[in-house]
Tab-separated table of C-alpha atoms and ligand atoms in Angstrom:
chain	number	residue	atom	x	y	z
A	92	MET	CA	15.173	19.014	24.925
A	93	ASN	CA	11.430	19.540	26.480
A	94	LYS	CA	12.160	23.324	25.976
A	95	PHE	CA	12.177	23.047	22.372
A	96	GLU	CA	9.818	22.347	19.881
A	97	ILE	CA	10.514	20.457	16.657
A	98	VAL	CA	9.675	21.603	12.883
A	99	MET	CA	9.744	19.376	10.008
A	100	GLY	CA	8.902	20.251	6.573
A	101	LEU	CA	8.849	17.229	3.986
A	102	GLU	CA	9.960	16.505	0.125
A	103	VAL	CA	8.457	13.302	-0.944
A	104	HIS	CA	9.557	11.755	-4.209
A	105	ILE	CA	6.900	9.891	-5.512
A	106	GLU	CA	8.169	7.372	-8.804
A	107	LEU	CA	5.278	7.108	-10.957
A	108	ALA	CA	4.761	3.555	-12.666
A	109	THR	CA	4.161	4.464	-16.059
A	110	LYS	CA	4.623	3.069	-19.183
A	111	HIS	CA	7.342	5.036	-20.406
A	112	LYS	CA	9.972	7.716	-19.135
A	113	ILE	CA	9.203	10.749	-18.727
A	114	PHE	CA	10.937	12.659	-21.681
A	115	CYS	CA	11.518	9.696	-23.845
A	116	ARG	CA	9.946	6.103	-24.778
A	117	CYS	CA	11.965	4.021	-22.851
A	118	LYS	CA	10.472	1.284	-20.690
A	119	ASN	CA	9.718	2.342	-17.342
A	120	THR	CA	10.260	-0.769	-15.677
A	121	PHE	CA	12.054	-1.899	-12.178
A	122	ALA	CA	14.632	-4.389	-11.944
A	123	GLU	CA	15.733	-5.490	-15.529
A	124	ALA	CA	19.453	-5.791	-16.384
A	125	SER	CA	21.650	-2.910	-16.217
A	126	ASN	CA	21.301	-0.114	-18.862
A	127	ARG	CA	18.904	-1.699	-21.041
A	128	ASN	CA	16.478	0.963	-20.803
A	129	VAL	CA	18.274	3.521	-22.342
A	130	CYS	CA	18.253	5.630	-25.524
A	131	PRO	CA	19.832	8.771	-26.670
A	132	VAL	CA	17.363	11.065	-24.556
A	133	CYS	CA	17.790	9.831	-21.321
A	134	LEU	CA	21.717	9.313	-21.692
A	135	GLY	CA	22.135	13.236	-23.120
A	136	LEU	CA	23.740	12.028	-26.188
A	137	PRO	CA	23.922	15.500	-28.694
A	138	GLY	CA	21.329	16.580	-30.224
A	139	ALA	CA	18.894	14.175	-28.598
A	140	LEU	CA	15.693	15.964	-27.695
A	141	PRO	CA	13.134	15.169	-24.757
A	142	VAL	CA	8.983	15.321	-25.025
A	143	LEU	CA	7.130	15.464	-22.283
A	144	ASN	CA	4.956	11.781	-21.833
A	145	PRO	CA	1.588	12.927	-21.473
A	146	GLU	CA	0.459	10.025	-19.057
A	147	VAL	CA	2.760	11.701	-16.303
A	148	LEU	CA	0.979	15.271	-16.697
A	149	SER	CA	-2.267	12.670	-16.334
A	150	CYS	CA	-0.770	11.462	-12.802
A	151	ALA	CA	0.453	14.992	-11.715
A	152	VAL	CA	-3.265	16.792	-11.949
A	153	ARG	CA	-4.347	13.655	-10.440
A	154	MET	CA	-2.463	13.606	-7.538
A	155	GLY	CA	-2.716	17.631	-7.191
A	156	LEU	CA	-5.974	17.082	-7.433
A	157	ALA	CA	-5.733	14.814	-4.235
A	158	LEU	CA	-4.038	17.153	-2.598
A	159	GLN	CA	-6.289	19.621	-2.821
A	160	GLY	CA	-3.980	22.080	-4.654
A	161	GLU	CA	-4.165	24.840	-7.658
A	162	ILE	CA	-3.629	23.604	-10.793
A	163	ASP	CA	-1.470	25.374	-12.843
A	164	ARG	CA	-2.705	25.493	-16.541
A	165	ASN	CA	0.443	26.820	-17.296
A	166	SER	CA	2.888	25.250	-15.979
A	167	ARG	CA	6.641	25.172	-17.512
A	168	PHE	CA	9.683	23.126	-16.965
A	169	ASP	CA	13.594	24.199	-16.033
A	170	ARG	CA	16.973	23.048	-15.774
A	171	LYS	CA	18.710	22.243	-12.641
A	172	ASN	CA	22.078	21.954	-13.206
A	173	TYR	CA	24.785	19.869	-11.664
A	174	PHE	CA	27.249	17.149	-12.639
A	175	TYR	CA	27.384	14.142	-10.990
A	176	PRO	CA	28.670	10.681	-12.960
A	177	ASP	CA	24.598	9.158	-12.502
A	178	ASN	CA	23.238	12.125	-14.193
A	179	ALA	CA	24.266	11.559	-17.965
A	180	THR	CA	22.607	14.879	-18.747
A	181	ALA	CA	24.617	17.248	-16.028
A	182	TYR	CA	20.883	19.266	-15.283
A	183	GLN	CA	18.068	17.313	-14.213
A	184	ILE	CA	14.806	18.695	-15.743
A	185	THR	CA	12.340	19.957	-12.876
A	186	GLN	CA	10.191	22.859	-12.536
A	187	PHE	CA	11.236	25.682	-10.380
A	188	TYR	CA	9.287	28.890	-11.463
A	189	ALA	CA	6.088	27.306	-12.650
A	190	PRO	CA	5.402	24.123	-11.202
A	191	ILE	CA	2.129	22.236	-11.960
A	192	VAL	CA	0.656	22.448	-8.607
A	193	ARG	CA	0.967	24.808	-6.074
A	194	GLY	CA	-0.603	25.240	-2.500
A	195	GLY	CA	-3.109	22.260	-1.125
A	196	GLN	CA	-3.827	20.717	2.208
A	197	VAL	CA	-3.822	17.444	3.499
A	198	GLU	CA	-5.605	16.004	6.353
A	199	ILE	CA	-4.396	13.599	8.534
A	200	ARG	CA	-4.960	11.452	12.000
A	201	THR	CA	-2.057	9.811	13.634
A	202	GLU	CA	-2.226	6.565	15.137
A	203	ASP	CA	-3.577	8.192	18.652
A	204	GLY	CA	-6.097	9.576	16.674
A	205	THR	CA	-4.769	13.287	16.766
A	206	ALA	CA	-6.029	15.156	13.699
A	207	SER	CA	-4.304	17.839	11.686
A	208	THR	CA	-3.950	19.636	8.535
A	209	ILE	CA	-0.797	19.644	6.385
A	210	ARG	CA	0.047	22.279	3.954
A	211	ILE	CA	1.198	21.640	0.656
A	212	HIS	CA	3.489	24.341	-0.357
A	213	GLU	CA	3.453	22.881	-4.038
A	214	MET	CA	4.063	19.537	-5.948
A	215	HIS	CA	6.004	19.441	-9.527
A	216	MET	CA	7.398	16.983	-12.218
A	217	GLU	CA	11.069	15.983	-12.967
A	218	ASP	CA	12.722	13.200	-13.891
A	219	ASP	CA	15.255	10.660	-11.691
A	220	ALA	CA	18.903	10.629	-11.865
A	221	GLY	CA	20.310	6.612	-12.407
A	222	LYS	CA	22.067	4.641	-10.129
A	223	LEU	CA	25.906	3.964	-9.175
A	224	THR	CA	26.962	0.851	-7.351
A	225	HIS	CA	30.100	0.780	-5.807
A	226	ALA	CA	32.427	-2.277	-5.110
A	227	PRO	CA	35.415	-1.006	-3.287
A	228	GLU	CA	37.314	-3.582	-2.853
A	229	GLU	CA	37.550	-3.866	-7.139
A	230	ARG	CA	38.119	0.086	-6.593
A	231	ILE	CA	35.504	0.767	-9.427
A	232	SER	CA	31.798	2.058	-9.443
A	233	LEU	CA	29.034	0.821	-11.941
A	234	VAL	CA	26.651	3.209	-13.161
A	235	ASP	CA	23.094	1.926	-14.438
A	236	PHE	CA	21.177	4.785	-16.331
A	237	ASN	CA	17.846	2.447	-16.236
A	238	ARG	CA	16.567	4.409	-14.075
A	239	LYS	CA	17.787	8.217	-15.325
A	240	GLY	CA	14.461	9.427	-16.687
A	241	VAL	CA	12.053	7.537	-14.872
A	242	PRO	CA	8.778	10.118	-14.406
A	243	LEU	CA	8.992	11.777	-9.993
A	244	LEU	CA	6.341	14.059	-8.374
A	245	GLU	CA	7.816	16.153	-5.966
A	246	ILE	CA	5.874	17.174	-3.201
A	247	VAL	CA	7.136	19.710	-0.674
A	248	THR	CA	5.059	20.873	2.480
A	249	GLU	CA	4.994	23.545	4.874
A	250	PRO	CA	6.748	23.331	7.733
A	251	ASP	CA	3.718	21.625	9.833
A	252	PHE	CA	5.407	18.689	11.353
A	253	ARG	CA	5.660	18.875	14.929
A	254	THR	CA	6.126	14.914	15.285
A	255	ALA	CA	7.273	11.533	13.680
A	256	ASP	CA	3.645	10.157	14.030
A	257	GLU	CA	2.392	13.113	12.380
A	258	VAL	CA	5.090	12.617	9.470
A	259	ILE	CA	4.261	8.695	9.088
A	260	ALA	CA	0.542	9.529	8.928
A	261	PHE	CA	1.021	12.147	6.275
A	262	LEU	CA	3.369	9.623	4.050
A	263	GLU	CA	0.912	6.845	4.456
A	264	LYS	CA	-1.802	9.232	3.473
A	265	ILE	CA	0.197	10.044	0.071
A	266	ARG	CA	0.550	6.206	-0.458
A	267	MET	CA	-2.504	5.583	-0.004
A	268	PHE	CA	-3.398	8.358	-2.438
A	269	ALA	CA	-0.809	7.197	-4.961
A	270	MET	CA	-2.016	3.654	-5.043
A	271	TYR	CA	-5.218	4.393	-4.939
A	272	LEU	CA	-4.659	6.317	-8.313
A	273	GLY	CA	-2.738	4.029	-9.619
A	274	ILE	CA	0.061	6.038	-10.189
A	275	SER	CA	2.543	4.282	-7.952
A	276	ASP	CA	3.152	1.325	-6.020
A	277	GLY	CA	4.186	3.083	-3.014
A	278	LYS	CA	6.801	0.918	-2.060
A	279	LEU	CA	8.904	2.746	0.295
A	280	HIS	CA	11.418	-0.158	0.191
A	281	GLU	CA	12.147	-0.647	-2.931
A	282	GLY	CA	12.170	3.486	-3.507
A	283	SER	CA	8.537	4.283	-5.083
A	284	MET	CA	8.627	6.524	-2.215
A	285	ARG	CA	11.007	8.444	-0.761
A	286	ALA	CA	10.979	11.431	1.903
A	287	ASP	CA	13.819	13.971	2.838
A	288	VAL	CA	13.079	15.824	6.247
A	289	ASN	CA	13.901	19.112	7.000
A	290	LEU	CA	14.376	19.798	10.872
A	291	SER	CA	14.877	22.595	12.899
A	292	LEU	CA	14.227	23.484	16.634
A	293	ARG	CA	12.908	26.676	18.159
A	294	LYS	CA	11.761	27.350	21.776
A	295	HIS	CA	8.518	26.829	22.740
A	296	GLY	CA	6.101	30.071	21.645
A	297	ASP	CA	9.100	31.136	19.082
A	298	GLU	CA	7.508	32.355	16.077
A	299	THR	CA	10.794	32.259	13.892
A	300	LEU	CA	12.174	29.043	12.552
A	301	GLY	CA	15.327	27.445	13.410
A	302	VAL	CA	18.363	26.626	11.034
A	303	ARG	CA	17.060	23.384	9.487
A	304	THR	CA	18.978	20.451	8.635
A	305	GLU	CA	17.966	18.119	5.636
A	306	MET	CA	17.835	14.057	5.977
A	307	LYS	CA	18.079	12.867	2.874
A	308	ASN	CA	15.940	9.710	1.357
A	309	LEU	CA	14.667	7.644	4.130
A	310	ASN	CA	13.239	5.118	2.997
A	311	SER	CA	11.092	3.541	6.043
A	312	PHE	CA	8.687	4.417	8.569
A	313	THR	CA	11.035	2.704	11.031
A	314	SER	CA	13.990	4.906	10.170
A	315	ILE	CA	11.803	8.026	9.669
A	316	ARG	CA	11.054	7.642	13.450
A	317	ARG	CA	14.828	6.678	14.540
A	318	ALA	CA	16.624	9.759	12.403
A	319	VAL	CA	13.730	12.173	13.772
A	320	ALA	CA	14.551	11.410	17.602
A	321	TYR	CA	18.473	11.117	16.973
A	322	GLU	CA	18.514	14.897	14.812
A	323	ALA	CA	16.291	16.462	17.463
A	324	ASP	CA	18.267	15.292	20.380
A	325	ARG	CA	21.589	16.100	18.233
A	326	GLN	CA	20.359	19.890	17.403
A	327	ALA	CA	18.919	20.319	21.008
A	328	ARG	CA	22.323	19.103	22.312
A	329	LEU	CA	24.239	21.673	20.210
A	330	LEU	CA	21.558	24.759	20.813
A	331	ASP	CA	22.311	24.061	24.943
A	332	ALA	CA	26.058	23.918	24.905
A	333	GLY	CA	25.441	27.460	22.758
A	334	LYS	CA	26.472	26.174	19.445
A	335	ALA	CA	24.980	27.075	16.172
A	336	ILE	CA	23.233	24.654	13.933
A	337	VAL	CA	24.826	24.361	10.679
A	338	PHE	CA	22.512	24.471	7.339
A	339	GLU	CA	23.485	20.978	5.885
A	340	THR	CA	22.268	17.609	4.225
A	341	ARG	CA	22.936	14.677	6.443
A	342	ARG	CA	22.412	11.065	6.199
A	343	PHE	CA	20.845	8.723	8.258
A	344	ASP	CA	23.037	5.367	9.153
A	345	GLU	CA	20.654	2.681	9.355
A	346	ALA	CA	23.240	0.654	11.462
A	347	ASP	CA	24.578	2.826	14.451
A	348	GLY	CA	21.318	5.142	14.190
A	349	THR	CA	23.007	8.142	13.764
A	350	THR	CA	22.593	11.086	10.966
A	351	LYS	CA	26.208	11.992	9.385
A	352	VAL	CA	26.993	15.106	7.193
A	353	MET	CA	26.824	13.853	3.462
A	354	ARG	CA	27.769	17.977	2.317
A	355	THR	CA	26.865	21.595	3.382
A	356	LYS	CA	23.927	22.745	1.968
A	357	GLU	CA	24.003	24.137	-1.889
A	358	GLU	CA	21.899	27.482	-2.229
A	359	ILE	CA	19.612	27.157	-4.766
A	360	MET	CA	21.679	29.921	-6.482
A	361	ASP	CA	24.257	27.165	-7.193
A	362	TYR	CA	22.259	25.053	-9.401
A	363	ARG	CA	21.593	27.847	-12.192
A	364	TYR	CA	18.030	27.355	-13.253
A	365	PHE	CA	16.918	28.584	-16.382
A	366	PRO	CA	14.119	27.844	-18.481
A	367	GLU	CA	14.614	24.410	-20.087
A	368	PRO	CA	14.741	25.508	-23.642
A	369	ASP	CA	14.207	21.792	-25.445
A	370	LEU	CA	10.714	21.334	-24.020
A	371	LEU	CA	7.628	23.312	-24.370
A	372	PRO	CA	5.565	25.085	-21.960
A	373	VAL	CA	2.442	22.845	-20.462
A	374	HIS	CA	-0.557	24.174	-21.783
A	375	LEU	CA	-3.848	22.331	-20.082
A	376	PRO	CA	-7.109	22.807	-20.958
A	377	GLU	CA	-9.596	23.760	-18.567
A	378	GLU	CA	-11.715	20.789	-19.794
A	379	ARG	CA	-8.829	17.973	-19.346
A	380	ILE	CA	-8.338	18.899	-15.690
A	381	ARG	CA	-12.188	18.560	-15.200
A	382	SER	CA	-12.022	15.621	-17.253
A	383	LEU	CA	-9.712	14.197	-14.893
A	384	GLU	CA	-11.212	15.283	-11.494
A	385	ALA	CA	-14.108	13.292	-12.825
A	386	GLN	CA	-12.581	9.894	-12.601
A	387	MET	CA	-11.406	10.649	-9.447
A	388	PRO	CA	-11.483	7.036	-7.277
A	389	GLU	CA	-13.008	6.719	-3.916
A	390	PHE	CA	-9.815	6.881	-1.609
A	391	ARG	CA	-9.154	5.228	1.538
A	392	GLU	CA	-10.810	6.517	4.503
A	393	GLU	CA	-14.328	7.425	2.219
A	394	LYS	CA	-13.979	3.955	1.568
A	395	ALA	CA	-13.662	2.555	4.654
A	396	ALA	CA	-16.153	5.168	6.013
A	397	ARG	CA	-18.954	3.641	3.193
A	398	TYR	CA	-17.598	0.277	4.492
A	399	MET	CA	-18.972	0.611	7.950
A	400	ARG	CA	-22.034	3.039	7.425
A	401	GLU	CA	-23.538	0.690	4.143
A	402	LEU	CA	-22.577	-2.495	4.735
A	403	SER	CA	-22.112	-2.609	8.934
A	404	LEU	CA	-18.823	-4.000	8.990
A	405	THR	CA	-16.464	-3.038	12.013
A	406	GLN	CA	-13.865	-0.451	11.583
A	407	GLU	CA	-11.334	-3.049	11.968
A	408	GLU	CA	-12.523	-5.084	8.871
A	409	ALA	CA	-12.931	-1.655	6.876
A	410	GLN	CA	-9.323	-1.021	7.936
A	411	ILE	CA	-8.104	-4.206	6.676
A	412	LEU	CA	-10.086	-4.221	3.160
A	413	THR	CA	-9.107	-0.684	2.417
A	414	ARG	CA	-5.186	-0.591	3.214
A	415	HIS	CA	-4.677	-1.909	-0.445
A	416	PRO	CA	-7.256	-1.110	-3.651
A	417	ALA	CA	-6.268	-4.262	-4.740
A	418	THR	CA	-7.974	-5.737	-1.446
A	419	ALA	CA	-10.911	-3.270	-2.104
A	420	HIS	CA	-11.213	-4.150	-5.164
A	421	LEU	CA	-11.741	-8.110	-4.766
A	422	PHE	CA	-14.150	-7.073	-1.482
A	423	GLU	CA	-16.370	-4.814	-3.686
A	424	GLU	CA	-16.549	-7.116	-6.888
A	425	THR	CA	-16.909	-10.710	-5.402
A	426	LEU	CA	-19.882	-8.699	-3.168
A	427	ARG	CA	-21.448	-7.511	-6.837
A	428	LEU	CA	-21.160	-10.558	-8.377
A	429	TRP	CA	-22.477	-12.721	-5.025
A	430	ALA	CA	-25.335	-10.458	-4.407
A	431	ASP	CA	-26.190	-10.276	-8.109
A	432	GLY	CA	-27.472	-6.726	-8.588
A	433	GLU	CA	-29.212	-7.102	-5.190
A	434	PRO	CA	-29.453	-2.863	-4.404
A	435	THR	CA	-27.138	-1.946	-1.606
A	436	PRO	CA	-27.549	-2.004	1.695
A	437	THR	CA	-30.239	-4.661	2.082
A	438	GLU	CA	-29.924	-7.185	4.943
A	439	GLY	CA	-29.055	-9.902	2.315
A	440	THR	CA	-26.305	-7.695	0.859
A	441	ARG	CA	-24.704	-6.666	4.256
A	442	ARG	CA	-25.109	-10.555	5.392
A	443	LYS	CA	-22.633	-11.310	2.173
A	444	ALA	CA	-20.398	-8.744	2.576
A	445	LYS	CA	-20.321	-9.654	6.187
A	446	THR	CA	-19.335	-13.275	4.926
A	447	ILE	CA	-16.815	-11.900	2.375
A	448	ALA	CA	-15.245	-9.642	4.907
A	449	ALA	CA	-14.380	-12.401	7.365
A	450	ARG	CA	-13.042	-14.807	4.571
A	451	MET	CA	-10.959	-12.009	3.904
A	452	CYS	CA	-9.583	-10.823	7.181
A	453	GLY	CA	-9.110	-14.140	7.909
A	454	ASP	CA	-8.361	-16.795	5.408
A	455	LEU	CA	-6.771	-14.274	2.876
A	456	MET	CA	-4.776	-11.933	5.227
A	457	TYR	CA	-3.053	-15.047	7.144
A	458	LEU	CA	-2.535	-16.961	3.347
A	459	CYS	CA	-0.429	-13.051	2.446
A	460	ARG	CA	1.689	-13.508	5.873
A	461	GLU	CA	2.177	-17.167	5.481
A	462	LYS	CA	3.118	-16.967	1.883
A	463	LYS	CA	4.792	-13.015	1.929
A	464	ALA	CA	2.491	-12.065	-0.761
A	465	ASP	CA	1.594	-8.575	-1.282
A	466	PRO	CA	-1.934	-7.824	-1.928
A	467	GLY	CA	-2.997	-8.072	-5.433
A	468	THR	CA	0.072	-10.740	-6.303
A	469	TRP	CA	-2.805	-13.536	-5.631
A	470	LYS	CA	-4.556	-15.563	-8.270
A	471	ILE	CA	-8.076	-15.527	-6.947
A	472	THR	CA	-10.350	-13.724	-9.071
A	473	PRO	CA	-13.987	-12.498	-7.790
A	474	GLU	CA	-15.531	-14.695	-10.295
A	475	ALA	CA	-13.841	-17.390	-8.159
A	476	PHE	CA	-14.391	-15.891	-5.332
A	477	ALA	CA	-18.340	-15.447	-5.638
A	478	THR	CA	-18.867	-18.876	-7.541
A	479	LEU	CA	-17.515	-20.626	-3.999
A	480	LEU	CA	-19.369	-18.588	-1.443
A	481	ARG	CA	-22.611	-19.638	-3.698
A	482	MET	CA	-21.983	-23.018	-3.662
A	483	GLN	CA	-21.399	-22.981	0.113
A	484	GLU	CA	-24.482	-20.532	0.486
A	485	ASP	CA	-26.882	-23.232	-1.314
A	486	GLY	CA	-25.343	-26.518	0.885
A	487	GLU	CA	-23.424	-27.676	-2.118
A	488	ILE	CA	-19.913	-27.789	-0.511
A	489	THR	CA	-19.186	-27.286	3.648
A	490	THR	CA	-17.941	-24.376	4.833
A	491	LYS	CA	-14.854	-26.671	5.342
A	492	THR	CA	-14.231	-27.128	1.874
A	493	ALA	CA	-14.992	-23.501	0.777
A	494	ARG	CA	-12.247	-22.420	2.875
A	495	ASP	CA	-9.861	-25.025	1.702
A	496	VAL	CA	-10.451	-24.416	-2.193
A	497	PHE	CA	-10.283	-20.565	-1.584
A	498	ALA	CA	-6.928	-21.249	-0.329
A	499	ILE	CA	-5.786	-23.136	-3.553
A	500	LEU	CA	-7.224	-20.470	-5.631
A	501	PHE	CA	-4.640	-18.048	-3.563
A	502	ASP	CA	-1.871	-19.388	-5.988
A	503	LYS	CA	-3.943	-21.027	-8.934
A	504	ASN	CA	-6.139	-19.885	-11.527
A	505	LEU	CA	-9.029	-22.491	-11.306
A	506	ASP	CA	-12.476	-22.560	-11.982
A	507	PRO	CA	-13.805	-23.692	-8.527
A	508	MET	CA	-17.042	-25.222	-9.573
A	509	VAL	CA	-14.676	-27.899	-11.906
A	510	TYR	CA	-12.277	-28.135	-9.150
A	511	VAL	CA	-14.789	-29.512	-6.360
A	512	ASN	CA	-16.590	-31.993	-8.845
A	513	GLU	CA	-12.845	-33.636	-10.091
A	514	ASN	CA	-11.667	-33.601	-6.533
A	515	HIS	CA	-15.662	-35.230	-5.489
A	516	LEU	CA	-15.791	-32.400	-2.571
A	517	LEU	CA	-19.613	-31.895	-3.249
A	518	ILE	CA	-21.781	-32.814	-0.099
A	519	THR	CA	-23.368	-36.097	-0.563
A	520	LYS	CA	-26.966	-36.743	0.325
A	521	ASP	CA	-26.079	-40.409	0.653
A	522	GLU	CA	-27.840	-41.508	4.150
A	523	ASP	CA	-26.830	-45.244	3.976
A	524	ALA	CA	-22.754	-43.744	3.397
A	525	LEU	CA	-23.468	-41.155	6.539
A	526	ALA	CA	-24.958	-43.451	8.496
A	527	ALA	CA	-22.070	-46.273	8.256
A	528	ALA	CA	-19.363	-43.260	8.867
A	529	VAL	CA	-21.224	-42.290	11.873
A	530	ASP	CA	-21.099	-46.214	12.978
A	531	ALA	CA	-17.285	-46.487	12.338
A	532	VAL	CA	-16.561	-43.515	14.195
A	533	LEU	CA	-18.724	-44.489	17.025
A	534	LYS	CA	-16.835	-47.963	17.221
A	535	ALA	CA	-13.295	-46.392	16.477
A	536	GLN	CA	-13.594	-43.873	19.128
A	537	GLU	CA	-14.676	-45.581	22.299
A	538	PRO	CA	-12.929	-42.553	24.579
A	539	SER	CA	-14.838	-40.016	23.140
A	540	VAL	CA	-18.026	-41.828	23.259
A	541	SER	CA	-17.641	-42.680	27.059
A	542	ASP	CA	-16.588	-38.986	27.732
A	543	TYR	CA	-19.670	-38.078	26.484
A	544	LEU	CA	-22.019	-40.681	27.964
A	545	SER	CA	-20.533	-39.917	31.363
A	546	GLY	CA	-21.798	-36.280	30.573
A	547	LYS	CA	-18.895	-34.546	29.153
A	548	GLU	CA	-21.144	-33.003	25.748
A	549	LYS	CA	-18.221	-31.332	24.373
A	550	ALA	CA	-16.810	-34.882	23.340
A	551	ALA	CA	-19.721	-34.602	20.220
A	552	GLY	CA	-17.450	-32.050	19.005
A	553	HIS	CA	-14.787	-34.312	18.837
A	554	LEU	CA	-16.684	-37.330	17.178
A	555	LEU	CA	-18.405	-34.712	14.448
A	556	GLY	CA	-15.017	-34.135	13.145
A	557	CYS	CA	-14.205	-37.566	12.949
A	558	VAL	CA	-17.311	-38.246	10.777
A	559	MET	CA	-16.798	-35.046	8.483
A	560	LYS	CA	-13.334	-36.418	8.100
A	561	ALA	CA	-14.424	-39.957	7.640
A	562	THR	CA	-16.161	-38.907	4.837
A	563	ASN	CA	-13.561	-36.659	3.464
A	564	GLY	CA	-15.742	-33.262	3.869
A	565	GLN	CA	-18.606	-34.598	1.733
A	566	ALA	CA	-21.242	-35.250	4.478
A	567	ASP	CA	-23.666	-32.485	5.012
A	568	PRO	CA	-22.214	-31.084	8.452
A	569	GLN	CA	-26.027	-30.712	9.506
A	570	ALA	CA	-27.371	-33.734	8.690
A	571	ALA	CA	-24.084	-35.811	9.958
A	572	ARG	CA	-24.656	-33.780	13.396
A	573	LYS	CA	-27.986	-34.589	13.798
A	574	LEU	CA	-27.444	-37.825	13.172
A	575	LEU	CA	-24.694	-38.565	15.256
A	576	LEU	CA	-26.594	-36.884	18.356
A	577	LYS	CA	-29.659	-39.288	17.913
A	578	LYS	CA	-27.265	-42.564	17.787
A	579	LEU	CA	-25.298	-41.137	20.893
A	580	ALA	CA	-28.981	-40.606	22.527
A	581	GLN	CA	-29.572	-43.945	21.723
A	582	LEU	CA	-26.418	-45.199	23.208
A	583	LYS	CA	-26.975	-43.293	26.148
A	584	ALA	CA	-30.547	-44.460	26.534
A	585	GLU	CA	-29.066	-48.252	26.362
A	586	ASN	CA	-26.525	-47.650	29.124
A	587	GLU	CA	-29.344	-45.828	31.064
A	588	THR	CA	-31.577	-49.247	30.978
A	589	THR	CA	-28.448	-51.652	31.680
A	590	GLU	CA	-27.488	-49.824	34.834
B	73	ZN	ZN1	15.417	6.910	-23.039
């Protein structure tokens, strides 16, 4: 194996989260009942004519700009002819001769910090096929056309990958582009993003590419890693034994970790591509491209760098907060509301940013894991979060109350001010009640009190916890601590005089 270099190129399909399908007005939604989102166009009925959904075009231009590619102002659609039961039209509408994007490049960094540049060959728009479900025991196959006509972007790279780590870093970056552009949810396991890996081997130092195989529809980073390792090893053994690699499409078998032949690869001419006669060429005015360019979002890496530079967050915090655009949005909006027009960055906004980041990287991420919730599915709003932080800052509620209410707001859309009032969680200034609670705790927690008196100062922490609990979290922690220590000092003094 060591005498060979692995060379890989990718074909990445991104399912767009547009309202409608690419060439008809059918809804583009996931997981509805079978054959619900269908019409004469996506069913390929005679006489039905496709019309390009302009939303798909905007998504394509925006992704093309993120890839730093050249946007073709005159792209066209072509027919790729093939029959398959999930493809009612017997052809796919794609862009073969004049794709919307040519060239481009993406800078990637693998987990061990190695940076490289991946060149983009092209990106085009096309429609997805339907879906077959096989029930072998009943000897039937079912077809669902809901997915037929769902818009796809296909990104084709140059063969610039040498390791599975690079492939994963690239896909992660594309996923972030798609999510920050708001054009796809980027979920690999639900098929919103699928990657085909073309892999060949060559001797180190060789310039020419070896014969490649294509591995289809790998839908998790783990399968990509396993498939690449297996396929590289399989090819190396064949080459070592003096055998030739066959140009073919292979399927990765999750169960045994091997790749198996799906079909020997068709030649491009087998598809008899020809210009789609039912669709006009796409003319994009330059101003349209420029206006989409002006609306490009700040992507993950720039955002993370800015959080570190302007707000003094740590690299880890910046990474966590930018992993999903919904998380970054909650962070930025909460800060904006809480800082209330304070110019960034000041000491004040930095301190606030730090507090928000701590609660989000800690409690929020914990809640997401615990409830198996995706970022953005939470009910907490920046308004509610900022209100809660302001109440904590003003000493109206304790940190513990703020965290408890935060956890409740995760699932419920509530006004934190109303919730805190109704549940009597405001810090009380009632000194008599506090004194009574402290006395009661000192009496009830005899062993901890003697621990403290015999020099174990840590026992004070436990006693303070008991006081806070006894007051239902409503005591002002500062005042409670002060009073507790004062009473303990008194007890100590009494103890010493009696000895
Ligand atoms: Zn339709």
